[in-house]
PDB file of C-alpha atoms in Angstrom:
ATOM      1  CA  UNK H 771       0.000   0.000   0.000  1.00 56.00           C
ATOM      2  CA  UNK H 772       1.391   3.355  -0.969  1.00 71.00           C
ATOM      3  CA  UNK H 773       0.053   6.543   0.553  1.00 82.00           C
ATOM      4  CA  UNK H 774      -1.789   8.898  -1.749  1.00 84.00           C
ATOM      5  CA  UNK H 775      -0.361  12.376  -2.408  1.00 91.00           C
ATOM      6  CA  UNK H 776      -1.304  15.378  -0.305  1.00 95.00           C
ATOM      7  CA  UNK H 777      -4.464  16.957  -1.697  1.00 91.00           C
ATOM      8  CA  UNK H 778      -5.228  20.649  -2.086  1.00 91.00           C
ATOM      9  CA  UNK H 779      -8.951  20.268  -1.412  1.00 91.00           C
ATOM     10  CA  UNK H 780      -9.079  20.219   2.379  1.00 93.00           C
ATOM     11  CA  UNK H 781     -12.180  19.743   4.471  1.00 95.00           C
ATOM     12  CA  UNK H 782     -13.318  22.735   6.502  1.00 96.00           C
ATOM     13  CA  UNK H 783     -12.494  22.927  10.201  1.00 97.00           C
ATOM     14  CA  UNK H 784     -16.215  22.463  10.919  1.00 97.00           C
ATOM     15  CA  UNK H 785     -16.227  19.231   8.890  1.00 97.00           C
ATOM     16  CA  UNK H 786     -13.158  17.957  10.735  1.00 97.00           C
ATOM     17  CA  UNK H 787     -14.612  18.865  14.127  1.00 98.00           C
ATOM     18  CA  UNK H 788     -17.722  16.815  13.259  1.00 98.00           C
ATOM     19  CA  UNK H 789     -15.812  13.616  12.357  1.00 97.00           C
ATOM     20  CA  UNK H 790     -16.455  10.562  14.491  1.00 97.00           C
ATOM     21  CA  UNK H 791     -13.916   7.960  15.500  1.00 96.00           C
ATOM     22  CA  UNK H 792     -10.129   8.056  15.087  1.00 97.00           C
ATOM     23  CA  UNK H 793      -8.773  10.356  12.369  1.00 98.00           C
ATOM     24  CA  UNK H 794      -5.222  11.263  11.433  1.00 98.00           C
ATOM     25  CA  UNK H 795      -4.823  14.541   9.572  1.00 98.00           C
ATOM     26  CA  UNK H 796      -1.388  14.816   8.014  1.00 98.00           C
ATOM     27  CA  UNK H 797      -0.232  18.237   6.817  1.00 98.00           C
ATOM     28  CA  UNK H 798       2.626  18.554   4.322  1.00 97.00           C
ATOM     29  CA  UNK H 799       3.438  18.962   0.655  1.00 96.00           C
ATOM     30  CA  UNK H 800       4.323  16.539  -2.112  1.00 94.00           C
ATOM     31  CA  UNK H 801       7.711  18.226  -2.691  1.00 95.00           C
ATOM     32  CA  UNK H 802       8.815  18.442   0.992  1.00 96.00           C
ATOM     33  CA  UNK H 803      11.875  16.316   1.753  1.00 96.00           C
ATOM     34  CA  UNK H 804      10.862  15.792   5.400  1.00 96.00           C
ATOM     35  CA  UNK H 805       7.396  14.664   4.228  1.00 96.00           C
ATOM     36  CA  UNK H 806       8.868  12.224   1.728  1.00 95.00           C
ATOM     37  CA  UNK H 807      11.219  10.796   4.364  1.00 94.00           C
ATOM     38  CA  UNK H 808       8.329  10.246   6.808  1.00 95.00           C
ATOM     39  CA  UNK H 809       6.097   8.404   4.318  1.00 94.00           C
ATOM     40  CA  UNK H 810       7.625   4.914   4.591  1.00 93.00           C
ATOM     41  CA  UNK H 811       7.642   5.262   8.384  1.00 92.00           C
ATOM     42  CA  UNK H 812       3.990   6.271   8.527  1.00 94.00           C
ATOM     43  CA  UNK H 813       2.964   3.706   5.922  1.00 93.00           C
ATOM     44  CA  UNK H 814       4.557   0.916   7.966  1.00 91.00           C
ATOM     45  CA  UNK H 815       2.657   1.922  11.125  1.00 93.00           C
ATOM     46  CA  UNK H 816      -0.712   2.948   9.695  1.00 93.00           C
ATOM     47  CA  UNK H 817      -1.093  -0.294   7.743  1.00 91.00           C
ATOM     48  CA  UNK H 818      -1.676  -2.011  11.094  1.00 90.00           C
ATOM     49  CA  UNK H 819      -4.608   0.284  11.945  1.00 92.00           C
ATOM     50  CA  UNK H 820      -7.237  -0.113   9.199  1.00 91.00           C
ATOM     51  CA  UNK H 821      -9.942   1.613  11.287  1.00 93.00           C
ATOM     52  CA  UNK H 822      -8.117   4.955  11.267  1.00 96.00           C
ATOM     53  CA  UNK H 823      -9.347   7.585   8.794  1.00 96.00           C
ATOM     54  CA  UNK H 824      -6.267   9.223   7.213  1.00 96.00           C
ATOM     55  CA  UNK H 825      -6.574  12.622   5.562  1.00 96.00           C
ATOM     56  CA  UNK H 826      -3.499  14.026   3.807  1.00 96.00           C
ATOM     57  CA  UNK H 827      -3.780  17.782   3.320  1.00 97.00           C
ATOM     58  CA  UNK H 828      -1.418  19.921   1.280  1.00 97.00           C
ATOM     59  CA  UNK H 829      -0.449  22.815   3.502  1.00 96.00           C
ATOM     60  CA  UNK H 830       1.016  26.226   2.856  1.00 93.00           C
ATOM     61  CA  UNK H 831       0.559  29.925   3.315  1.00 90.00           C
ATOM     62  CA  UNK H 832      -3.085  30.907   3.481  1.00 89.00           C
ATOM     63  CA  UNK H 833      -4.375  27.339   3.847  1.00 94.00           C
ATOM     64  CA  UNK H 834      -7.071  27.673   6.475  1.00 95.00           C
ATOM     65  CA  UNK H 835      -7.164  24.186   7.945  1.00 97.00           C
ATOM     66  CA  UNK H 836      -3.441  24.105   8.668  1.00 97.00           C
ATOM     67  CA  UNK H 837      -3.558  27.600  10.158  1.00 96.00           C
ATOM     68  CA  UNK H 838      -6.467  26.612  12.408  1.00 97.00           C
ATOM     69  CA  UNK H 839      -4.215  23.921  13.915  1.00 97.00           C
ATOM     70  CA  UNK H 840      -1.161  26.187  14.118  1.00 97.00           C
ATOM     71  CA  UNK H 841       0.877  24.031  11.718  1.00 97.00           C
ATOM     72  CA  UNK H 842       4.335  25.514  11.150  1.00 96.00           C
ATOM     73  CA  UNK H 843       6.525  22.546  10.111  1.00 97.00           C
ATOM     74  CA  UNK H 844       5.915  19.612   7.795  1.00 97.00           C
ATOM     75  CA  UNK H 845       4.917  16.952   8.142  1.00 98.00           C
ATOM     76  CA  UNK H 846       2.625  17.616  11.078  1.00 98.00           C
ATOM     77  CA  UNK H 847       0.330  14.782  12.090  1.00 98.00           C
ATOM     78  CA  UNK H 848      -2.751  15.679  14.113  1.00 98.00           C
ATOM     79  CA  UNK H 849      -4.409  12.754  15.901  1.00 98.00           C
ATOM     80  CA  UNK H 850      -8.135  13.253  16.487  1.00 98.00           C
ATOM     81  CA  UNK H 851     -10.797  11.345  18.353  1.00 97.00           C
ATOM     82  CA  UNK H 852     -14.325  12.405  17.458  1.00 97.00           C
ATOM     83  CA  UNK H 853     -12.991  15.621  15.910  1.00 97.00           C
ATOM     84  CA  UNK H 854     -10.935  16.631  18.960  1.00 97.00           C
ATOM     85  CA  UNK H 855      -7.141  16.781  18.903  1.00 98.00           C
ATOM     86  CA  UNK H 856      -5.617  14.321  21.346  1.00 97.00           C
ATOM     87  CA  UNK H 857      -2.001  14.361  20.174  1.00 97.00           C
ATOM     88  CA  UNK H 858       0.329  15.627  17.450  1.00 97.00           C
ATOM     89  CA  UNK H 859       3.645  14.650  15.980  1.00 97.00           C
ATOM     90  CA  UNK H 860       5.919  16.981  14.023  1.00 97.00           C
ATOM     91  CA  UNK H 861       8.648  15.735  11.666  1.00 97.00           C
ATOM     92  CA  UNK H 862       8.966  12.164  12.899  1.00 95.00           C
ATOM     93  CA  UNK H 863      12.261  10.520  11.992  1.00 91.00           C
ATOM     94  CA  UNK H 864      11.599   6.917  13.000  1.00 89.00           C
ATOM     95  CA  UNK H 865       8.607   4.619  12.941  1.00 86.00           C
ATOM     96  CA  UNK H 866       8.972   4.068  16.715  1.00 92.00           C
ATOM     97  CA  UNK H 867       7.861   7.671  17.286  1.00 93.00           C
ATOM     98  CA  UNK H 868       4.785   7.186  15.128  1.00 94.00           C
ATOM     99  CA  UNK H 869       3.970   3.759  16.595  1.00 93.00           C
ATOM    100  CA  UNK H 870       4.211   5.126  20.134  1.00 94.00           C
ATOM    101  CA  UNK H 871       1.674   7.864  19.413  1.00 95.00           C
ATOM    102  CA  UNK H 872      -0.645   5.400  17.632  1.00 95.00           C
ATOM    103  CA  UNK H 873      -0.498   2.966  20.562  1.00 93.00           C
ATOM    104  CA  UNK H 874      -1.124   5.710  23.122  1.00 94.00           C
ATOM    105  CA  UNK H 875      -3.902   7.253  20.997  1.00 95.00           C
ATOM    106  CA  UNK H 876      -5.762   4.071  20.168  1.00 92.00           C
ATOM    107  CA  UNK H 877      -5.262   2.698  23.665  1.00 84.00           C
ATOM    108  CA  UNK H 878      -7.118   5.789  24.959  1.00 67.00           C
ATOM    109  CA  UNK H 879      -9.690   5.290  22.199  1.00 59.00           C
ATOM    110  CA  UNK H 880     -10.386   1.709  23.341  1.00 54.00           C
ATOM    111  CA  UNK H 881     -10.767   2.780  26.986  1.00 51.00           C
ATOM    112  CA  UNK H 882     -13.353   5.353  25.963  1.00 46.00           C
ATOM    113  CA  UNK H 883     -15.564   2.772  24.198  1.00 40.00           C
TER     114      UNK H 883
END
């Protein structure tokens, strides 16, 4: 499974806030070296969590969704449960960092069920 490119058409903040269940919003760009380096790491971890909605949003100056989350560096991964941010990860460099956040996030998710 290969991750799809970042897309320009982002949902509105209201749409994101209304999402149910676990959602990962990943902000970056298709040309960003840090984003490209993180893709195999994220792909390896996320493949083990098929119930997670993954939204890849192209970010940049004037992009409202990224600004609403205060995104400054790419990639920035925002972990949401029922539209609420529960964690974030900025520029991960190893899959252990990503896996740790996933385990913590989805462990909390299971406790809340």
